[in-house]
Short mmCIF file of C-alpha atoms (C1' of nucleotides) in Angstrom, two decimals:
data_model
loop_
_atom_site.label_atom_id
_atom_site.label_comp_id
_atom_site.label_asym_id
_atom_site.label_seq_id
_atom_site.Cartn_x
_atom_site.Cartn_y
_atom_site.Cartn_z
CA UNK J 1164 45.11 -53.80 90.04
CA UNK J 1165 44.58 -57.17 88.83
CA UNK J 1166 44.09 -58.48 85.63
CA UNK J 1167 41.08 -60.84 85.17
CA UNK J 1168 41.27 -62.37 81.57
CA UNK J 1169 38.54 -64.90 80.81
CA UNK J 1170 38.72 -67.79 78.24
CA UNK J 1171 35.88 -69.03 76.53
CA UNK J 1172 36.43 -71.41 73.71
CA UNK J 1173 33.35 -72.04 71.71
CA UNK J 1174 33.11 -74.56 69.69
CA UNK J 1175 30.26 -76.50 68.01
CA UNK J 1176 28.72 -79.75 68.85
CA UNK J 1177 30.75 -81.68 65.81
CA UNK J 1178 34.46 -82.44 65.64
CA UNK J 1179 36.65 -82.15 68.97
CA UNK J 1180 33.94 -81.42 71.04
CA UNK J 1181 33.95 -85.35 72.97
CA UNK J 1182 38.07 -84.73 73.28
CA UNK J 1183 37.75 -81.63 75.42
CA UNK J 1184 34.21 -81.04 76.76
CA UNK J 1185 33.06 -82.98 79.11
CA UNK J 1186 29.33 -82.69 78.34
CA UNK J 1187 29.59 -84.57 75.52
CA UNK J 1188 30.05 -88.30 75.81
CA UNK J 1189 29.25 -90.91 73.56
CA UNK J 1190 25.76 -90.73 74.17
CA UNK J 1191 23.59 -87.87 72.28
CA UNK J 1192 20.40 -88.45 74.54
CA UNK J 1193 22.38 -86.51 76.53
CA UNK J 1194 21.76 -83.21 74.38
CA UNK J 1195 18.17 -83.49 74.61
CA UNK J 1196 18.47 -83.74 78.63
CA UNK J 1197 17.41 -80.76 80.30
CA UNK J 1198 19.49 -78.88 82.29
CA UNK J 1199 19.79 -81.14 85.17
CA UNK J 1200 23.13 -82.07 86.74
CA UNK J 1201 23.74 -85.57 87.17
CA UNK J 1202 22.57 -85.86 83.41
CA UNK J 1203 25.34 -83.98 81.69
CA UNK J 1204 28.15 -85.05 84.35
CA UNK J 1205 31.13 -86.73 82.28
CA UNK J 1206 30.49 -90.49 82.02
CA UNK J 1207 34.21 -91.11 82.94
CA UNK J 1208 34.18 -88.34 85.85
CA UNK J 1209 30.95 -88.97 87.50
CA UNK J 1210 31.92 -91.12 90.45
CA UNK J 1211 33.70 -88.61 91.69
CA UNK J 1212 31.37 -85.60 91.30
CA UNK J 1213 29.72 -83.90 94.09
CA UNK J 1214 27.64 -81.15 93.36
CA UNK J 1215 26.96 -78.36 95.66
CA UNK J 1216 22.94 -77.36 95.53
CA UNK J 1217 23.77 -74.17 97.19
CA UNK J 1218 25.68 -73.10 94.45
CA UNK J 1219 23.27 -73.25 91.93
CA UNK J 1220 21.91 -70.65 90.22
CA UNK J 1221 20.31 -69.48 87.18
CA UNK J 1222 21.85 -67.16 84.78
CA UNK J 1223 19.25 -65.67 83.23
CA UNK J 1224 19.78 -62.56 85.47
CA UNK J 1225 23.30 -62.31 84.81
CA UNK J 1226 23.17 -62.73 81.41
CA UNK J 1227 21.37 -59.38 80.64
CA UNK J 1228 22.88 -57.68 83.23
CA UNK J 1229 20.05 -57.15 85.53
CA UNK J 1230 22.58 -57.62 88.67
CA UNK J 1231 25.29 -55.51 89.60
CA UNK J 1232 28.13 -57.72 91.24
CA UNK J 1233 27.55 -57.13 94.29
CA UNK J 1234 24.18 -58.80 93.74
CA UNK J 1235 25.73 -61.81 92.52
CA UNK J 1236 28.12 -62.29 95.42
CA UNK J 1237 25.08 -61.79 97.78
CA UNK J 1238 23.04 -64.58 96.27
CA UNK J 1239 26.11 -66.78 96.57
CA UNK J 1240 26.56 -65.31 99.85
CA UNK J 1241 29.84 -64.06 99.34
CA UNK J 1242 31.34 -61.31 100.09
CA UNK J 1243 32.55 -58.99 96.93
CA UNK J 1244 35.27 -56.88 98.15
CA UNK J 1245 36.41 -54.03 95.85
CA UNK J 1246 39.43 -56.02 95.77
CA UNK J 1247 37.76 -58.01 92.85
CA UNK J 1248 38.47 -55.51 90.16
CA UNK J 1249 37.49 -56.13 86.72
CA UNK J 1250 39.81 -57.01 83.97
CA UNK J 1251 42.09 -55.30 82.36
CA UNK J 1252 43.92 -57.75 80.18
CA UNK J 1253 47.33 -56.77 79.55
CA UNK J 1254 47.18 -56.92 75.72
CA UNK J 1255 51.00 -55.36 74.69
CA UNK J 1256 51.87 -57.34 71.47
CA UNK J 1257 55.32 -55.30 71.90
CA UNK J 1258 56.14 -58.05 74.01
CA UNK J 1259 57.34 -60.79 71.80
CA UNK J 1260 58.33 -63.18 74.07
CA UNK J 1261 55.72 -65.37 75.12
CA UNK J 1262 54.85 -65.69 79.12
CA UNK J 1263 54.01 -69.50 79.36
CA UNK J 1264 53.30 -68.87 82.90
CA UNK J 1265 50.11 -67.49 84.32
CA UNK J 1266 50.53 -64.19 85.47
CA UNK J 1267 48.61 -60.82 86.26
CA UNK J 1268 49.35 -59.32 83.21
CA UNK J 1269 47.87 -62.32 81.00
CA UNK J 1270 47.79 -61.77 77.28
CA UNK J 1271 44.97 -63.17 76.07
CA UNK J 1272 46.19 -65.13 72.77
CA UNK J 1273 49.31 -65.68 73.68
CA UNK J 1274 48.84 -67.39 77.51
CA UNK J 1275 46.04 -69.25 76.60
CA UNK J 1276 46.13 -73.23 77.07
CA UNK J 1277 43.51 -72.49 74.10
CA UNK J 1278 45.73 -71.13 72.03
CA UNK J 1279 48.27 -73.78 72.08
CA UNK J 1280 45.89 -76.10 71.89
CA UNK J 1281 44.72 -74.97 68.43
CA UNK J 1282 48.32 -73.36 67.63
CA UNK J 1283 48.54 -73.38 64.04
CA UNK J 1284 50.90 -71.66 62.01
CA UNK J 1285 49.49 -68.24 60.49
CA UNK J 1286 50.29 -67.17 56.71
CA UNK J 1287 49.30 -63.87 57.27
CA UNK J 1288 46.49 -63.81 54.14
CA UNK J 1289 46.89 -60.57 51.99
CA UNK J 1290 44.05 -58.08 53.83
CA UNK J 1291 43.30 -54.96 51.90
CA UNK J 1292 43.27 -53.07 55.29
CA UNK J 1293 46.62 -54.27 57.08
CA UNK J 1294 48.56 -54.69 53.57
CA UNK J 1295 48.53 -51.01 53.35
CA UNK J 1296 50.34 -50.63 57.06
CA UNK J 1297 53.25 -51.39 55.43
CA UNK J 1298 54.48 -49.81 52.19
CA UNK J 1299 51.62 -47.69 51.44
CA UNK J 1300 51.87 -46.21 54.94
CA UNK J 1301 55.13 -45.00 53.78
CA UNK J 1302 53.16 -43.51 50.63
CA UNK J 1303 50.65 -41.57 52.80
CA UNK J 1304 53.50 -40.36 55.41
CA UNK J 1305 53.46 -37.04 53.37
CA UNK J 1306 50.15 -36.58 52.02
CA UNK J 1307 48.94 -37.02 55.44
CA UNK J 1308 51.35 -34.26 56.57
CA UNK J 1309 50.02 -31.75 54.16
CA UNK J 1310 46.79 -32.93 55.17
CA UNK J 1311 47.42 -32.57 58.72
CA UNK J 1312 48.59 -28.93 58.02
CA UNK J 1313 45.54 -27.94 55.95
CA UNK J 1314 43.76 -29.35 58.89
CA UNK J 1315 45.58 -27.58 61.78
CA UNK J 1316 45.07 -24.59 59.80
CA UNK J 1317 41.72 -24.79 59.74
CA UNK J 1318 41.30 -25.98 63.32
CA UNK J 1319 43.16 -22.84 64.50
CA UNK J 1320 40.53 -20.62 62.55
CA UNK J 1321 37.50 -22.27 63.65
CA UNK J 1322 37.93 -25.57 65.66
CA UNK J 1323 40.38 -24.51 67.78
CA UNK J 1324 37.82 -23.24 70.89
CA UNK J 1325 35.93 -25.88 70.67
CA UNK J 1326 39.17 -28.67 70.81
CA UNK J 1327 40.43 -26.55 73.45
CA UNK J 1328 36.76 -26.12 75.82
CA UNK J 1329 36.97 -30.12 75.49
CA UNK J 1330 40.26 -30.72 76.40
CA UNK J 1331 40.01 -28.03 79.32
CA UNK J 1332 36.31 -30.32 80.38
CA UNK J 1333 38.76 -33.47 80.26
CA UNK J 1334 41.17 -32.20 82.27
CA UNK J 1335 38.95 -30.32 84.78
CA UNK J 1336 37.21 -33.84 85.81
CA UNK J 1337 38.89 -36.63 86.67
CA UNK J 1338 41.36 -38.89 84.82
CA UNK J 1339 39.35 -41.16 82.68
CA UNK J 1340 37.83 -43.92 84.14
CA UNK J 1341 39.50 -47.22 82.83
CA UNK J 1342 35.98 -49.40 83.01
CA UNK J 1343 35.96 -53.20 83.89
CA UNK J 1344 37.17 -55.09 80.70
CA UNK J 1345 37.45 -58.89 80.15
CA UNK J 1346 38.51 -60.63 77.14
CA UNK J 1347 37.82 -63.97 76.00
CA UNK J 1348 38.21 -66.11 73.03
CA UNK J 1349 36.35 -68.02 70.58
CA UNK J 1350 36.85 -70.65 68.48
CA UNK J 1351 34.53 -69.10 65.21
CA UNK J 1352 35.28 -68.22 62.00
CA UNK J 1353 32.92 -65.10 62.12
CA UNK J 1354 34.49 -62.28 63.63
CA UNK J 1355 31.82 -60.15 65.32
CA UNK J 1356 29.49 -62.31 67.63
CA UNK J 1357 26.10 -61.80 68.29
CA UNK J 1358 25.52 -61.26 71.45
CA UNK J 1359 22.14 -59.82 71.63
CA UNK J 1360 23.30 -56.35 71.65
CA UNK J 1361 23.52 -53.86 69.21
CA UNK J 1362 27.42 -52.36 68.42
CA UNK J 1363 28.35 -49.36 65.96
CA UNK J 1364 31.89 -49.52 64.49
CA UNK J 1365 33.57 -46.91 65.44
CA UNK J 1366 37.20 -47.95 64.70
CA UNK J 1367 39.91 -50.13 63.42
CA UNK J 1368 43.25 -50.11 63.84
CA UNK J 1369 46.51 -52.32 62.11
CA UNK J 1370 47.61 -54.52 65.35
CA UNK J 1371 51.19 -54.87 65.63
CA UNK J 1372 53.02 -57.96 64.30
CA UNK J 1373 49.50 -60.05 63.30
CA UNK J 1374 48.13 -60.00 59.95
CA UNK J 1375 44.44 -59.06 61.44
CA UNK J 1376 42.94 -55.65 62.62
CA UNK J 1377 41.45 -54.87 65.68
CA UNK J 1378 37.61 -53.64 65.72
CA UNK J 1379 36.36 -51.15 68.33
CA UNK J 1380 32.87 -51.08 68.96
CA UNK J 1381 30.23 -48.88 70.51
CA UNK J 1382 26.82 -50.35 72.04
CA UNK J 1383 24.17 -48.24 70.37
CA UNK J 1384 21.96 -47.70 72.71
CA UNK J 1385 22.13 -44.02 74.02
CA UNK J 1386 24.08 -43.50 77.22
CA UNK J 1387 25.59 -46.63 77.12
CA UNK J 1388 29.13 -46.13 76.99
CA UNK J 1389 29.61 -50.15 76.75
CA UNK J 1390 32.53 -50.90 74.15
CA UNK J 1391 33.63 -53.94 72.70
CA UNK J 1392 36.63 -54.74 71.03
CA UNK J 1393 37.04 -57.51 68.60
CA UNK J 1394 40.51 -59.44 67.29
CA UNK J 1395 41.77 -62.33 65.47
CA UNK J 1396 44.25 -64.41 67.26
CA UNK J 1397 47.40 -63.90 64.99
CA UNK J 1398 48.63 -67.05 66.74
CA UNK J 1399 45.73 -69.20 65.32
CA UNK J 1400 43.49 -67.47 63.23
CA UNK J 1401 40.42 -69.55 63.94
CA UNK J 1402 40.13 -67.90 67.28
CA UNK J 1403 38.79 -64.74 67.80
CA UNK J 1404 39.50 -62.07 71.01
CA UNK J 1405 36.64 -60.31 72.32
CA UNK J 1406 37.14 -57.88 75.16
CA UNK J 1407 33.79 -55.74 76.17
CA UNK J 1408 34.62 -53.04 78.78
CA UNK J 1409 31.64 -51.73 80.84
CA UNK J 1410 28.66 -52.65 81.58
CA UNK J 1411 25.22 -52.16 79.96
CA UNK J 1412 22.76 -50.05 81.65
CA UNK J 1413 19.89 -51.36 79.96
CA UNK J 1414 17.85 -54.58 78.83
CA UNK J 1415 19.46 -56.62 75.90
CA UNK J 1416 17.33 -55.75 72.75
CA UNK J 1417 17.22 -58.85 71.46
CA UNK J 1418 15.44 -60.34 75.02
CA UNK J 1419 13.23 -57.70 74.69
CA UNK J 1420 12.19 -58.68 71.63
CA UNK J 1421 11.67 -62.01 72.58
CA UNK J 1422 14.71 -63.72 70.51
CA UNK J 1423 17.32 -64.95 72.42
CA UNK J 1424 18.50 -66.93 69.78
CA UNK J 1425 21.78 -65.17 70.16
CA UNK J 1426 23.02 -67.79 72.79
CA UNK J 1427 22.90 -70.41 69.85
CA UNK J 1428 26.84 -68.97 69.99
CA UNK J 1429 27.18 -69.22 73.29
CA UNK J 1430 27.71 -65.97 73.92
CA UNK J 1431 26.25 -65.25 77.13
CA UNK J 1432 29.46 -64.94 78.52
CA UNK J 1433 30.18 -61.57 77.63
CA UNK J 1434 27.59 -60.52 80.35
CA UNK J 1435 28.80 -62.93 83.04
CA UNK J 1436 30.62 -60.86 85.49
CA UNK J 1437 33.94 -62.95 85.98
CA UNK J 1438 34.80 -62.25 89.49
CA UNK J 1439 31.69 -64.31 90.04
CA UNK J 1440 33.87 -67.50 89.18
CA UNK J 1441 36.52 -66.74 91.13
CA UNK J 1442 34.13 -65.94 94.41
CA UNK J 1443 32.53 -69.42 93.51
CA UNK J 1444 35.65 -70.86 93.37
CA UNK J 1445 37.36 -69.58 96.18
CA UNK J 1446 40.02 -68.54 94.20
CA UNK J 1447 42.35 -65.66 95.80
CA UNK J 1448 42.33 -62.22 94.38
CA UNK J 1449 45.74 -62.56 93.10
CA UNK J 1450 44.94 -66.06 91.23
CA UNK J 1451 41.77 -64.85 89.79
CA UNK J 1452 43.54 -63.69 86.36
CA UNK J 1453 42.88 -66.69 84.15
CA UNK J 1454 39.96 -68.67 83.67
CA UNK J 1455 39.71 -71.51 80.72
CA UNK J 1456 36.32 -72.28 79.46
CA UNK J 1457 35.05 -74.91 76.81
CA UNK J 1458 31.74 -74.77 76.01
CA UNK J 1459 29.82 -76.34 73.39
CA UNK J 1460 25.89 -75.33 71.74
CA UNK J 1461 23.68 -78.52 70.59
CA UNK J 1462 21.56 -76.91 67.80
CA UNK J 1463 18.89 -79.64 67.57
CA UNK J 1464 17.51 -78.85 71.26
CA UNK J 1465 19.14 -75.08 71.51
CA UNK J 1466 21.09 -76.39 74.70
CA UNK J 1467 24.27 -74.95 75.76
CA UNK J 1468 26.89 -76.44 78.22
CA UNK J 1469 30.27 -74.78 79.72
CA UNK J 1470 32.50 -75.58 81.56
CA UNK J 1471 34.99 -73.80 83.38
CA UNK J 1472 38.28 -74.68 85.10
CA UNK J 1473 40.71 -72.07 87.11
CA UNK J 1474 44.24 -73.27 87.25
CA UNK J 1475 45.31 -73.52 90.55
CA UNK J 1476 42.27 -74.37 91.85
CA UNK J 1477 40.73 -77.86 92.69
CA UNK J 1478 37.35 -76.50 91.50
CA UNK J 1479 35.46 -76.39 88.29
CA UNK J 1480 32.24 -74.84 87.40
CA UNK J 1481 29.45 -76.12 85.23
CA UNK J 1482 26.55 -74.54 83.66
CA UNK J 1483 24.00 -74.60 80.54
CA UNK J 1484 20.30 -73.75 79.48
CA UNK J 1485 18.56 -73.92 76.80
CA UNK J 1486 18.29 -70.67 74.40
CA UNK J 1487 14.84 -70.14 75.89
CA UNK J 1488 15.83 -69.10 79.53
CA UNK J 1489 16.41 -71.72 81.65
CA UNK J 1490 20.50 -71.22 82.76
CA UNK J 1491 22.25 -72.43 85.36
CA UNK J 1492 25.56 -72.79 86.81
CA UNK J 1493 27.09 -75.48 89.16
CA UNK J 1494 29.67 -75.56 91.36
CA UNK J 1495 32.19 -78.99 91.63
CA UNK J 1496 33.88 -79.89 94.22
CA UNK J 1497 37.03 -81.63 93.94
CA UNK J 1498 37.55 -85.23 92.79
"C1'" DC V 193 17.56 -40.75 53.98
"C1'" DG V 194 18.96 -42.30 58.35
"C1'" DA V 195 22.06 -45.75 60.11
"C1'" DT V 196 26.29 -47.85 59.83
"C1'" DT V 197 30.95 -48.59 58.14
"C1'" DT V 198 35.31 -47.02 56.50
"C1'" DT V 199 39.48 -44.82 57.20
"C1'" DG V 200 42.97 -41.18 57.80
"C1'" DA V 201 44.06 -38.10 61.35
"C1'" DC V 202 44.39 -36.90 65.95
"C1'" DC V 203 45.12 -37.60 70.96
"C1'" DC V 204 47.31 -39.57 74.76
"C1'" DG V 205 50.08 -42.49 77.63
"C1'" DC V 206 54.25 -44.82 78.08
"C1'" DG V 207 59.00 -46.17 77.52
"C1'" DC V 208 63.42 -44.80 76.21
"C1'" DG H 818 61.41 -34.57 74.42
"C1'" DC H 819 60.48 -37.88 71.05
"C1'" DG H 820 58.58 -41.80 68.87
"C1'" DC H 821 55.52 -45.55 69.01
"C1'" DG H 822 51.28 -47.81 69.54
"C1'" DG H 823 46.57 -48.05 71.21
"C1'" DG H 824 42.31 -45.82 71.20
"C1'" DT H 825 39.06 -42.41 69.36
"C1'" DC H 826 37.15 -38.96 66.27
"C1'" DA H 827 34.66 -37.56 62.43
"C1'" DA H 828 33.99 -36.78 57.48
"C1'" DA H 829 33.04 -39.43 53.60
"C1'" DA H 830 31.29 -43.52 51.73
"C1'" DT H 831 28.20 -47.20 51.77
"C1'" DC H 832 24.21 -49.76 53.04
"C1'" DG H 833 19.37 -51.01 53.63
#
DNA sequence: CGATTTTGACCCGCGC
DNA sequence: GCGCGGGTCAAAATCG
């Protein structure tokens, strides 16, 4: 299995932006362009730009995830083999020394161009919830084993059938089902980005060696077993992780209400199915691990650019939109 | 008062 | 087999 970890580095139309997004030259008439291609190419790149019409698309589809991937790879005319399984970053902070290579088992924070980019040194702020990991875990060791024992004892009396009907029910069907996961990252100092969807906390937990907890989230909806999980980079604190595993099975609420004012954060990638990039790009199954996005959000005409870049391949995809529908994506060729 | 968050305990897989 | 760490549960607390 392969691991498919996906960048995304949002960050907002002021400081940077010109230094590492493309979009952005000098000239701001460019944000109010629509989203046509020649009109957001990079001044400095544009000679050498040749877009390919047949690998434009709108996103509007994908966004809410209306298409399955098949679908997608269909409309590209590609094919999708099941070789192009999902993501399952490889997040094992155990490992303290840093990979600075791309490989399969790509650690989101810690691989990421994006994070050296940004690297900043961390002093790990006191945090009510990950202070007490330390010495007051120590504290609770044996209140927690009383605890436990009241607990067990009561279990036996009355919980104990039920625990054990569930755990025969698990092990009658099948192993559980690992669903597709990717992670990307975000430059924002909130932690927990809309995305259009509605999430129920449903855990936290102390992440080894980093300063910041790790959020697990449920989507609401009923029968949608779509979870998201939510980290601060303990590399660079400005950047949050964001892995969603699944897929929803139902309309984003806040399209159905008519607001889609969620993709003022740019985060419409979360529904993006990232083998798509790698089919567009031609990029072999076993490179298809690491993609690096920038994109940027121009809040005076709700227009959002991206752009993404595979390593190891000679291709690069653009898209934007506006926050009212109108998406697209674009495939470059090569320089 | 229902929905959501908090948080300690539990479960499970994995490495040693 | 044991310990560790990630993920989940679920009762209590809090919020709106």
């Amino acid at each position: 299995m392969s691991d498919n970890t996906f960048y995304h580095d949002y960050m907002g139309i002021g400081g940077g932006i010109n230094n590492t997004f493309p979009f952005f030259g000098e000239n701001p008439s460019n944000y109010n362009d629509q989203p046509i291609i020649p009109n957001i190419q990079n001044p400095n790149h544009h000679e050498h730009q040749q877009f390919v019409p047949s690998s434009y698309m709108t996103l509007t589809e994908c966004l809410h995830g209306s298409m399955d991937y098949n679908t997608l790879s269909n409309a590209f005319g590609m094919s999708c083999s099941s070789s192009s399984e999902v993501v399952r970053p490889h997040i094992d902070n155990q490992d303290s020394t840093r990979k600075s290579s791309i490989s399969a088992t790509t650690e989101p924070v810690l691989d990421s161009p994006l994070g050296d980019k940004t690297r900043v040194v961390i002093s790990p702020t006191p945090n009510s919830s990950i202070s007490s990991t330390s010495n007051e875990a120590v504290g609770q060791e044996d209140s927690s084993k009383i605890k436990k024992h009241v607990q067990e004892k009561g279990r036996q009396q009355e919980g104990e059938d039920k625990s054990k009907k569930e755990c025969k029910e698990k092990k009658k069907g099948e192993k559980k089902v690992k669903e597709p996961r990717f992670a990307f990252m975000t430059k924002s100092e909130i932690d927990n980005l809309e995305d259009g969807y509605r999430w129920r906390k449903y855990g936290q937990k102390a992440v080894k060696n980093s300063p910041f907890p790790r959020n697990y989230y449920r989507c609401t909806t009923q029968k949608c077993n779509v979870k998201k999980r939510v980290e601060r980079s303990y590399e660079d604190s400005s950047i949050v992780i964001t892995t969603y595993e699944g897929q929803h099975n139902h309309h984003c609420p806040a399209t159905l209400r008519g607001n889609a004012s969620f993709l003022s954060s740019s985060h419409f990638m979360p529904n993006f199915p990232p083998q798509l990039f790698s089919q567009m790009l031609n990029i072999p199954p076993t490179n298809q691990n690491l993609l690096i996005t920038s994109a940027a959000y121009n809040n005076n005409n709700n227009n959002y650019y991206y752009q993404q870049q595979h390593q190891g391949s000679e291709y690069s995809l653009f898209g934007g939109g506006t926050n009212n529908d109108a998406s697209w994506i674009q495939k470059q060729e090569p320089s």
